[in-house]
mmCIF file of C-alpha atoms in Angstrom:
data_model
loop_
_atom_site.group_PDB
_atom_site.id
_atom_site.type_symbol
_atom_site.label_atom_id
_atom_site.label_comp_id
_atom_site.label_asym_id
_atom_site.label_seq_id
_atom_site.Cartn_x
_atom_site.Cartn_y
_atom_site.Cartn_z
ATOM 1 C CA UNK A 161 0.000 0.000 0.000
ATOM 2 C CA UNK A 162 1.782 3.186 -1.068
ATOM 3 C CA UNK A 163 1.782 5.897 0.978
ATOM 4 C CA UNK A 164 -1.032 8.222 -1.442
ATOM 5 C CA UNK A 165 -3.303 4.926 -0.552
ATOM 6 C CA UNK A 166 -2.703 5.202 3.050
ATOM 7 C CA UNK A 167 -3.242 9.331 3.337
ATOM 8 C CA UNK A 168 -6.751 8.233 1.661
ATOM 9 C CA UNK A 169 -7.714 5.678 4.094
ATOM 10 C CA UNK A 170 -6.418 8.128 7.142
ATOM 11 C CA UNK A 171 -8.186 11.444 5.827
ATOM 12 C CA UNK A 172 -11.572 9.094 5.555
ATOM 13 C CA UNK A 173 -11.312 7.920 9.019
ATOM 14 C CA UNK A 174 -10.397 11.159 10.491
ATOM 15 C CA UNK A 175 -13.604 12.914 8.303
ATOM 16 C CA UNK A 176 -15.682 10.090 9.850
ATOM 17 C CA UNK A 177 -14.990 10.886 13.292
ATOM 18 C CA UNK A 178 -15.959 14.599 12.448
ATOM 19 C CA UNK A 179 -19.273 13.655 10.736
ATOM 20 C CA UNK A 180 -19.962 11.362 13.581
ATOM 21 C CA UNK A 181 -19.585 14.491 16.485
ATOM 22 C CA UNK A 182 -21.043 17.140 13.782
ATOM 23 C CA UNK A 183 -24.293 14.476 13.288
ATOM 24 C CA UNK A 184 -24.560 14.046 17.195
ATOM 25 C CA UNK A 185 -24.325 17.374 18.116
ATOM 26 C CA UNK A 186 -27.077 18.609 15.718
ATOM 27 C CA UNK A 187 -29.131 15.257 16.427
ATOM 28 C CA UNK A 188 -29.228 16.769 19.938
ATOM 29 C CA UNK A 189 -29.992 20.406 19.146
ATOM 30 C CA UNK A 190 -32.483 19.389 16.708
ATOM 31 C CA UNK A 191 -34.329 17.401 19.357
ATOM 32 C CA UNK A 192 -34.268 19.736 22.542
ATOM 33 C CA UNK A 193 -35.195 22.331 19.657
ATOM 34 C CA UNK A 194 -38.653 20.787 18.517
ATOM 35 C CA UNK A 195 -39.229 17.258 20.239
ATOM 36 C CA UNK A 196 -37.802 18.334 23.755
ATOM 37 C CA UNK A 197 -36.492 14.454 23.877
ATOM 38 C CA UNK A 198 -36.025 13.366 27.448
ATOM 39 C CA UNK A 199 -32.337 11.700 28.483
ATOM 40 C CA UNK A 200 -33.768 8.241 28.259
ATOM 41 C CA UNK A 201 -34.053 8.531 24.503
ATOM 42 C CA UNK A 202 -30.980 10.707 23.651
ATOM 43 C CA UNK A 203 -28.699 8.629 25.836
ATOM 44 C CA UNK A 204 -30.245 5.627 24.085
ATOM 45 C CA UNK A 205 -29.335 7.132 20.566
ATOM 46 C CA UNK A 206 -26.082 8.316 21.893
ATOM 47 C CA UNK A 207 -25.141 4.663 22.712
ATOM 48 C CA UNK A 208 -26.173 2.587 19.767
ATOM 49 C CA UNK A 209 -24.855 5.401 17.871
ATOM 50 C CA UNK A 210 -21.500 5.492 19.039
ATOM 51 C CA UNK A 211 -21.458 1.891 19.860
ATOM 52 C CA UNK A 212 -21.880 1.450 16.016
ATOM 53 C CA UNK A 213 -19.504 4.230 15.071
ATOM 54 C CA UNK A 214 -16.829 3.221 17.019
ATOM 55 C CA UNK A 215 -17.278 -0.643 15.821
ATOM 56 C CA UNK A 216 -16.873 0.714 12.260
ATOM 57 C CA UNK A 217 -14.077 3.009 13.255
ATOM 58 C CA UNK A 218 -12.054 -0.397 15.095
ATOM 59 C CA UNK A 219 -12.312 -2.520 11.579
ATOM 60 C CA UNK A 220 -11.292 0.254 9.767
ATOM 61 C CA UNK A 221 -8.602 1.391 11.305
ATOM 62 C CA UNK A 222 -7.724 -2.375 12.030
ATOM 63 C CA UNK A 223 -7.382 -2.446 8.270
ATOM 64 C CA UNK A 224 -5.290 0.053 7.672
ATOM 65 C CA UNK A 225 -2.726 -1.181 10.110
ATOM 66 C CA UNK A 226 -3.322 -4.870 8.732
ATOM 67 C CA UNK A 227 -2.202 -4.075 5.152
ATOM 68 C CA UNK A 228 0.825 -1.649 6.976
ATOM 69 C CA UNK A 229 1.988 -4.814 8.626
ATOM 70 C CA UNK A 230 1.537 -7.149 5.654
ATOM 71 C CA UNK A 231 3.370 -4.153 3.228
ATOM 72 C CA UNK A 232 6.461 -4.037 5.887
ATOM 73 C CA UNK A 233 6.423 -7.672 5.826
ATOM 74 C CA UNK A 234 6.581 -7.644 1.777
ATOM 75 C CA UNK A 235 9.400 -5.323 2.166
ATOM 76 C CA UNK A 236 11.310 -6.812 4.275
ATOM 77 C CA UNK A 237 11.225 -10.558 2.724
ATOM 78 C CA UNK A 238 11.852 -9.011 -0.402
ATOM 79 C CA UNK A 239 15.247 -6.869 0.907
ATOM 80 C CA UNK A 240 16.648 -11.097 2.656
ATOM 81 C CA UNK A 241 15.651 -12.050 -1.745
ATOM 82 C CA UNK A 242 17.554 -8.501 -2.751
ATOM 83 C CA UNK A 243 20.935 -9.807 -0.337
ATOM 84 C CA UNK A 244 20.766 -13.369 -1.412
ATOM 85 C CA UNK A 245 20.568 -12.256 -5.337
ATOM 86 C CA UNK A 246 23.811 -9.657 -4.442
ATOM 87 C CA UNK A 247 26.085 -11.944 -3.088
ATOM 88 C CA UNK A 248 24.807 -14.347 -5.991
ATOM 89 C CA UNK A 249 26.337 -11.621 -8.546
ATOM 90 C CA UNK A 250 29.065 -10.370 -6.489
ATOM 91 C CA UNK A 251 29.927 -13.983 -6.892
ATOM 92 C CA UNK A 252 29.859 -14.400 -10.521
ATOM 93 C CA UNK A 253 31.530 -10.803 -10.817
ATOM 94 C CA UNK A 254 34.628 -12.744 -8.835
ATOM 95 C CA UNK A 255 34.752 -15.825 -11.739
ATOM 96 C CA UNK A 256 34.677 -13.299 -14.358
ATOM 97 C CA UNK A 257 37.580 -11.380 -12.217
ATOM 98 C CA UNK A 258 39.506 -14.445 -12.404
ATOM 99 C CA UNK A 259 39.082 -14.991 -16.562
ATOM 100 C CA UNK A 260 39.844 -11.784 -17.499
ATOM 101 C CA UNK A 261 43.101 -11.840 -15.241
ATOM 102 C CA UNK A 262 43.534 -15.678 -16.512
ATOM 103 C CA UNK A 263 43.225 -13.859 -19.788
ATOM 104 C CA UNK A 264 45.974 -11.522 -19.933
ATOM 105 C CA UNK A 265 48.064 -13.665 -18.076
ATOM 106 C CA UNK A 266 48.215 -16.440 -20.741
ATOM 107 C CA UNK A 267 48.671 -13.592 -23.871
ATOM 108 C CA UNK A 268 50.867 -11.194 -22.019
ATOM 109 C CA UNK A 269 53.696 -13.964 -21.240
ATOM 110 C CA UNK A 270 56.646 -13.931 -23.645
ATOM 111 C CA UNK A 271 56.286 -16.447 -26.111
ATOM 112 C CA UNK A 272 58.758 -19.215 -26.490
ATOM 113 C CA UNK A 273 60.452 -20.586 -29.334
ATOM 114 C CA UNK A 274 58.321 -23.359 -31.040
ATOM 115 C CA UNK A 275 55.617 -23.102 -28.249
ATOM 116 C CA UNK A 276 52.194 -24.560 -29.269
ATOM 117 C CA UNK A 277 49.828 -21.367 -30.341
ATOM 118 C CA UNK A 278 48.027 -20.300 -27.375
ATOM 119 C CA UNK A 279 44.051 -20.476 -27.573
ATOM 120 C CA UNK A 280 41.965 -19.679 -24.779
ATOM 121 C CA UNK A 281 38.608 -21.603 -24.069
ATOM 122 C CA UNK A 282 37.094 -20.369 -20.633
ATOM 123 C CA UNK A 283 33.810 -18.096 -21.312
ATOM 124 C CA UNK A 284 32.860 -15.391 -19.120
ATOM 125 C CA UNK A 285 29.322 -15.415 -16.689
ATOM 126 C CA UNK A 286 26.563 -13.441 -17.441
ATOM 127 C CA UNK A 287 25.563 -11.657 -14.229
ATOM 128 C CA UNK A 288 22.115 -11.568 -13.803
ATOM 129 C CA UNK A 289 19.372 -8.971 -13.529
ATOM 130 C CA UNK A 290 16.583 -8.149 -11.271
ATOM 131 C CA UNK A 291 13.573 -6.234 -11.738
ATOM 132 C CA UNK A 292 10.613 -8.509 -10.590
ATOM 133 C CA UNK A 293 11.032 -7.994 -6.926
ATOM 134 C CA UNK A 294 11.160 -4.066 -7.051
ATOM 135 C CA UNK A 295 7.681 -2.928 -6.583
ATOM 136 C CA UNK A 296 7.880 -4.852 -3.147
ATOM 137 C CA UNK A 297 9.828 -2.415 -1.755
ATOM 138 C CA UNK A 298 8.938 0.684 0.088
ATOM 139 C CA UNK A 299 12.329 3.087 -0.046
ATOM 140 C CA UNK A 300 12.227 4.655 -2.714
ATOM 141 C CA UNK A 301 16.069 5.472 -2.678
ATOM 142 C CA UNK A 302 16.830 1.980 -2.812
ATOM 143 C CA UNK A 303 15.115 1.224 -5.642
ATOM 144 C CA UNK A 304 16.685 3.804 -7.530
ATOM 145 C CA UNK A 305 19.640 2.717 -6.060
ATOM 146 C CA UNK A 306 18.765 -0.969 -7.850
ATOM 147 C CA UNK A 307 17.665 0.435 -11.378
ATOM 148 C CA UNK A 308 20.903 2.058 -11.506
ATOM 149 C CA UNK A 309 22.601 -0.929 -10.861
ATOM 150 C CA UNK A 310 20.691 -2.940 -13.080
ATOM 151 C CA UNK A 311 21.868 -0.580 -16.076
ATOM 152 C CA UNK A 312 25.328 -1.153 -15.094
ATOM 153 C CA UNK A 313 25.378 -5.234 -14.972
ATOM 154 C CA UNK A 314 23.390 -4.895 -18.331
ATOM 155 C CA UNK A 315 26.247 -2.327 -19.690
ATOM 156 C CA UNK A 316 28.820 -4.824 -18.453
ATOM 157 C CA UNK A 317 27.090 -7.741 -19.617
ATOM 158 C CA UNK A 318 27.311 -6.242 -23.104
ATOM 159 C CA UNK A 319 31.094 -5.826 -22.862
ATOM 160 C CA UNK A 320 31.868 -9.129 -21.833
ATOM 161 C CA UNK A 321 29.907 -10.607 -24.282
ATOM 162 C CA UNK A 322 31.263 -7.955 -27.289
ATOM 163 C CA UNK A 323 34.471 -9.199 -25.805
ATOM 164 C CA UNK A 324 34.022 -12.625 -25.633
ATOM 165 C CA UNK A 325 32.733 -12.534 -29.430
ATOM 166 C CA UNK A 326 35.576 -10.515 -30.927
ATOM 167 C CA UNK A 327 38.163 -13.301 -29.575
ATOM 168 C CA UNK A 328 36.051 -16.240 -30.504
ATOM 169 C CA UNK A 329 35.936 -14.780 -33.869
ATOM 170 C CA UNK A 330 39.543 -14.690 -34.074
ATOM 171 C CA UNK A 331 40.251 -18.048 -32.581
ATOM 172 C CA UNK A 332 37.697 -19.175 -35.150
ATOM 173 C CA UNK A 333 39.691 -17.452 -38.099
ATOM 174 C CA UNK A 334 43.238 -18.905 -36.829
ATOM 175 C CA UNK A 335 41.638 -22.423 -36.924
ATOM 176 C CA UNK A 336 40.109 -21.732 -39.944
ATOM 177 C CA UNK A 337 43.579 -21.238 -41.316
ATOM 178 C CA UNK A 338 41.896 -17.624 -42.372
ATOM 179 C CA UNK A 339 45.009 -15.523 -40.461
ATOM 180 C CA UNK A 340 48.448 -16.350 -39.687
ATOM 181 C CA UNK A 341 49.710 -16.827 -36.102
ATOM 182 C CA UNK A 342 51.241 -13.148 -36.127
ATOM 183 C CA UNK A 343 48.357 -11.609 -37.034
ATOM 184 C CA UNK A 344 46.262 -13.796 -34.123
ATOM 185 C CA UNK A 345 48.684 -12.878 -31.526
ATOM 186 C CA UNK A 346 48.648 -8.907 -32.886
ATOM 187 C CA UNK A 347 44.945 -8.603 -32.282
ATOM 188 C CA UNK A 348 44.859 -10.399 -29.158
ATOM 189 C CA UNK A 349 47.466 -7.630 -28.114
ATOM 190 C CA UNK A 350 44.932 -5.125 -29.515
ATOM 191 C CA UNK A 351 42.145 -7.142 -27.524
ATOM 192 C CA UNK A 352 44.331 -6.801 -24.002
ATOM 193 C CA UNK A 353 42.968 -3.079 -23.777
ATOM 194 C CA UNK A 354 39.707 -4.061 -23.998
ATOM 195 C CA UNK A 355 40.280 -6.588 -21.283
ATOM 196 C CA UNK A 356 41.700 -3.748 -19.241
ATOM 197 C CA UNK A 357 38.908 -1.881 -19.572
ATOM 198 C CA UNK A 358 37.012 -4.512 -18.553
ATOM 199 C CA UNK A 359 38.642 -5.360 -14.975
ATOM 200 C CA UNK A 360 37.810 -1.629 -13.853
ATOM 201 C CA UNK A 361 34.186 -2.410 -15.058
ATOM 202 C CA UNK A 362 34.480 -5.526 -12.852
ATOM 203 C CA UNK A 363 36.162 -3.591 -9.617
ATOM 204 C CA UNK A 364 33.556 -0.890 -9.907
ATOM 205 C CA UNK A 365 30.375 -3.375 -10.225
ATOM 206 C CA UNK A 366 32.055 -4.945 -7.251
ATOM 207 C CA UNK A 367 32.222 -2.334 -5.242
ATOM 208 C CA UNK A 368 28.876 -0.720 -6.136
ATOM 209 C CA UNK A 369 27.236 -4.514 -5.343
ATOM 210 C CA UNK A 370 29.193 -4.324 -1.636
ATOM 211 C CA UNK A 371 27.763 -0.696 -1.136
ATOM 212 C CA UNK A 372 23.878 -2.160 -1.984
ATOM 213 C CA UNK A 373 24.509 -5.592 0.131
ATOM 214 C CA UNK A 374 25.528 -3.199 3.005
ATOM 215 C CA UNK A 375 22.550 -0.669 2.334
ATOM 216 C CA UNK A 376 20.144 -3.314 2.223
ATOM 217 C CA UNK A 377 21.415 -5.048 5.450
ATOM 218 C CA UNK A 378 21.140 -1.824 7.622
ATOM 219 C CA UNK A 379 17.644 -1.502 6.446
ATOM 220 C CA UNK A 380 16.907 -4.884 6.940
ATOM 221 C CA UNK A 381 17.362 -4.100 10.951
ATOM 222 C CA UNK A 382 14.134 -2.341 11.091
ATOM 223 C CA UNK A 383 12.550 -5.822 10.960
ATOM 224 C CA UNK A 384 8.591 -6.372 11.227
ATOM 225 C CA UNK A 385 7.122 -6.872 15.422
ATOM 226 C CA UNK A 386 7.062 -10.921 14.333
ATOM 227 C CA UNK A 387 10.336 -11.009 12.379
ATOM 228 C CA UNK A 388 12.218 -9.329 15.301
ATOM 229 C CA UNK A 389 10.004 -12.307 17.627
ATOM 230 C CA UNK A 390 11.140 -14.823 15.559
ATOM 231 C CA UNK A 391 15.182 -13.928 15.061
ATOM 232 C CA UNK A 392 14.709 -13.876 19.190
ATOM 233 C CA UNK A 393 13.474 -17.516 19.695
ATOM 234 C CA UNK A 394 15.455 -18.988 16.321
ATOM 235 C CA UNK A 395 18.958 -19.527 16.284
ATOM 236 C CA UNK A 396 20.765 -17.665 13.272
ATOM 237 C CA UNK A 397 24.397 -19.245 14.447
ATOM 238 C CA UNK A 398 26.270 -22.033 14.785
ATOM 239 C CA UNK A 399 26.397 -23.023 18.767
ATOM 240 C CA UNK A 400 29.751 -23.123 20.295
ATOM 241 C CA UNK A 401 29.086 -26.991 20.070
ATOM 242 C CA UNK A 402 28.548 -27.176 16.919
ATOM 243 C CA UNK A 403 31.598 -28.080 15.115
ATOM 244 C CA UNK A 404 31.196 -31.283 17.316
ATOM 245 C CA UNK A 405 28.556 -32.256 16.341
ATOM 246 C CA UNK A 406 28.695 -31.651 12.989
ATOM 247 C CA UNK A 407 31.928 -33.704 12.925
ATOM 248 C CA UNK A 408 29.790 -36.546 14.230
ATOM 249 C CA UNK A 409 27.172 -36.554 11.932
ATOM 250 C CA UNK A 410 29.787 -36.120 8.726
ATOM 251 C CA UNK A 411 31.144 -39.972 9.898
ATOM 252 C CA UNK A 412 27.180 -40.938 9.816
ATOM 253 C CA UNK A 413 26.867 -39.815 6.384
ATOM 254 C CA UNK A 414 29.890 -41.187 5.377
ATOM 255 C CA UNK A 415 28.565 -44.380 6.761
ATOM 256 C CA UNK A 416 25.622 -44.244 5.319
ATOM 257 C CA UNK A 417 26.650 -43.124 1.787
ATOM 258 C CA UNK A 418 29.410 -46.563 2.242
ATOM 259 C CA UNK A 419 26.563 -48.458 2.992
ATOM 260 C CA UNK A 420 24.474 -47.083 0.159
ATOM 261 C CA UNK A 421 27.320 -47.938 -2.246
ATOM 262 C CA UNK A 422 28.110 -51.622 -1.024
ATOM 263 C CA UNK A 423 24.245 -52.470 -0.949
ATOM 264 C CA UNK A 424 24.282 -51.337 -4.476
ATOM 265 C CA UNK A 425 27.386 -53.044 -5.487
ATOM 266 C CA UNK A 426 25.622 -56.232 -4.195
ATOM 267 C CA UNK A 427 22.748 -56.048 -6.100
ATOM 268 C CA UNK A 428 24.319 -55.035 -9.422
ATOM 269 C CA UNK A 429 26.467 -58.207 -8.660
ATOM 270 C CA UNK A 430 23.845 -60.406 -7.904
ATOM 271 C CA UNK A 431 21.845 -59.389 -11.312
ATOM 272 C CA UNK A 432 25.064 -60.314 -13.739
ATOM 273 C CA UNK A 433 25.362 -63.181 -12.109
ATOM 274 C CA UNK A 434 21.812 -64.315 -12.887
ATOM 275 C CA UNK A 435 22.540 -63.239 -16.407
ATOM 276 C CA UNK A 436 25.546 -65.245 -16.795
ATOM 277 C CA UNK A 437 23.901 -68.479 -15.035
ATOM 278 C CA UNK A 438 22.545 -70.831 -17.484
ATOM 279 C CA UNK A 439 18.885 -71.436 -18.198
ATOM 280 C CA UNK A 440 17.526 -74.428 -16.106
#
């Protein structure tokens, strides 16, 4: 519920309870004017009048705070799906790291006499994008904050695949016995600059990814009344006994992953050896 939704629902109630003290105010007047009512009646009106007012005030106003709660809640699931997608790119953002720097390290080493011609076959990892899950959230800063940073994975995207597509092409052309080694190596030179460019894309994507991850997680400590109940009773870290016991129940899966195996084993032995028995 934006906030335009909730002024609505507030200015309503608020012109309610006004109407409600305007129409028994002038009920009163109106009656001491021209029916002289005694205080029997008017305290009877008074009563089922309020009585109903106020029920009708309670649901609406329980309402409004209903659909606050269940809009905080919305925002606030949606920021733990906005951290775990983060880290998700911020680790794909390291693999790509690693080719391009895998990348120039292979092409920028000397070459040696009679060495075999160097090709290169790793393939860089889209990073993906998110836009689904932004109308759940309420700050409107943050979600600026995200389109942003959407434009820039989809910018960098585009580079390492541009990238990725210029070398394949002229792997594909070497192969192809279409160029000679000297010219493959001289573009790949040319190519190194674009790989350049392409690690201080990487370091500033990383860096803008740890600035959201740690935006996100300071907003995520204004938790919902039940959220904040439930981090309370449930445990969010290991126990200082924990590594024990983990250790313990690594041999039982071990044991029963052995056991798994040699039950397996058995059976797959059992049904050759009917196979290779001869009819009776």
């Amino acid at each position: 519920m934006n906030t335009m939704t909730l002024r609505n629902i507030l200015s309503f109630v608020f012109v309610a309870i006004i109407f409600a003290f305007v129409a028994a105010f002038a009920f009163n007047i109106f009656g001491e004017l021209f029916f002289h009512t005694n205080d029997k009646v008017t305290d009877s009106f008074y009563g089922a009048f309020l009585g109903a007012f106020f029920a009708f005030l309670f649901v609406r106003i329980s309402d409004v705070l209903t659909r606050l709660y269940d809009r905080q809640t919305k925002n606030y699931n949606t920021l733990i799906q906005f951290e775990h997608h983060l880290n998700k790119c911020l680790g794909l953002i390291g693999e790509n790291f690693f080719i391009v720097k895998d990348f120039k390290r292979v092409f920028s080493e000397p070459r040696k006499p009679n060495e075999p011609t160097r090709l290169y076959r790793n393939e860089f990892s889209q990073i993906p994008l998110e836009y689904e899950l932004l109308p759940a959230l309420t700050n409107i800063d943050l979600v600026n904050e995200l389109f942003l940073y959407n434009g820039s994975i989809r910018k960098l995207n585009g580079t390492m695949e541009n990238l990725a597509k210029v070398y394949d092409t002229m792997r594909a052309a070497l192969l192809e016995g279409k160029t000679t080694e000297d010219n493959y190596y001289r573009n790949v030179a040319r190519l190194l600059e674009g790989y350049d460019v392409l690690d201080r894309f990487l370091n500033a994507s990383a860096e803008e990814t740890d600035k959201l991850v740690a935006t996100i997680r300071v907003l995520m400590r204004d938790r919902p009344f039940l959220a904040s109940i439930m981090r309370w009773t449930t445990k969010t870290r290991y126990a200082k006994s924990f590594a024990k016991r983990q250790r313990k129940e690594i041999e039982t899966v071990k044991k029963e992953r052995k056991e798994i195996i040699e039950s397996s084993e058995k059976k797959i032995r059992e049904i050759l050896q009917q196979k290779s028995e001869p009819n009776a």
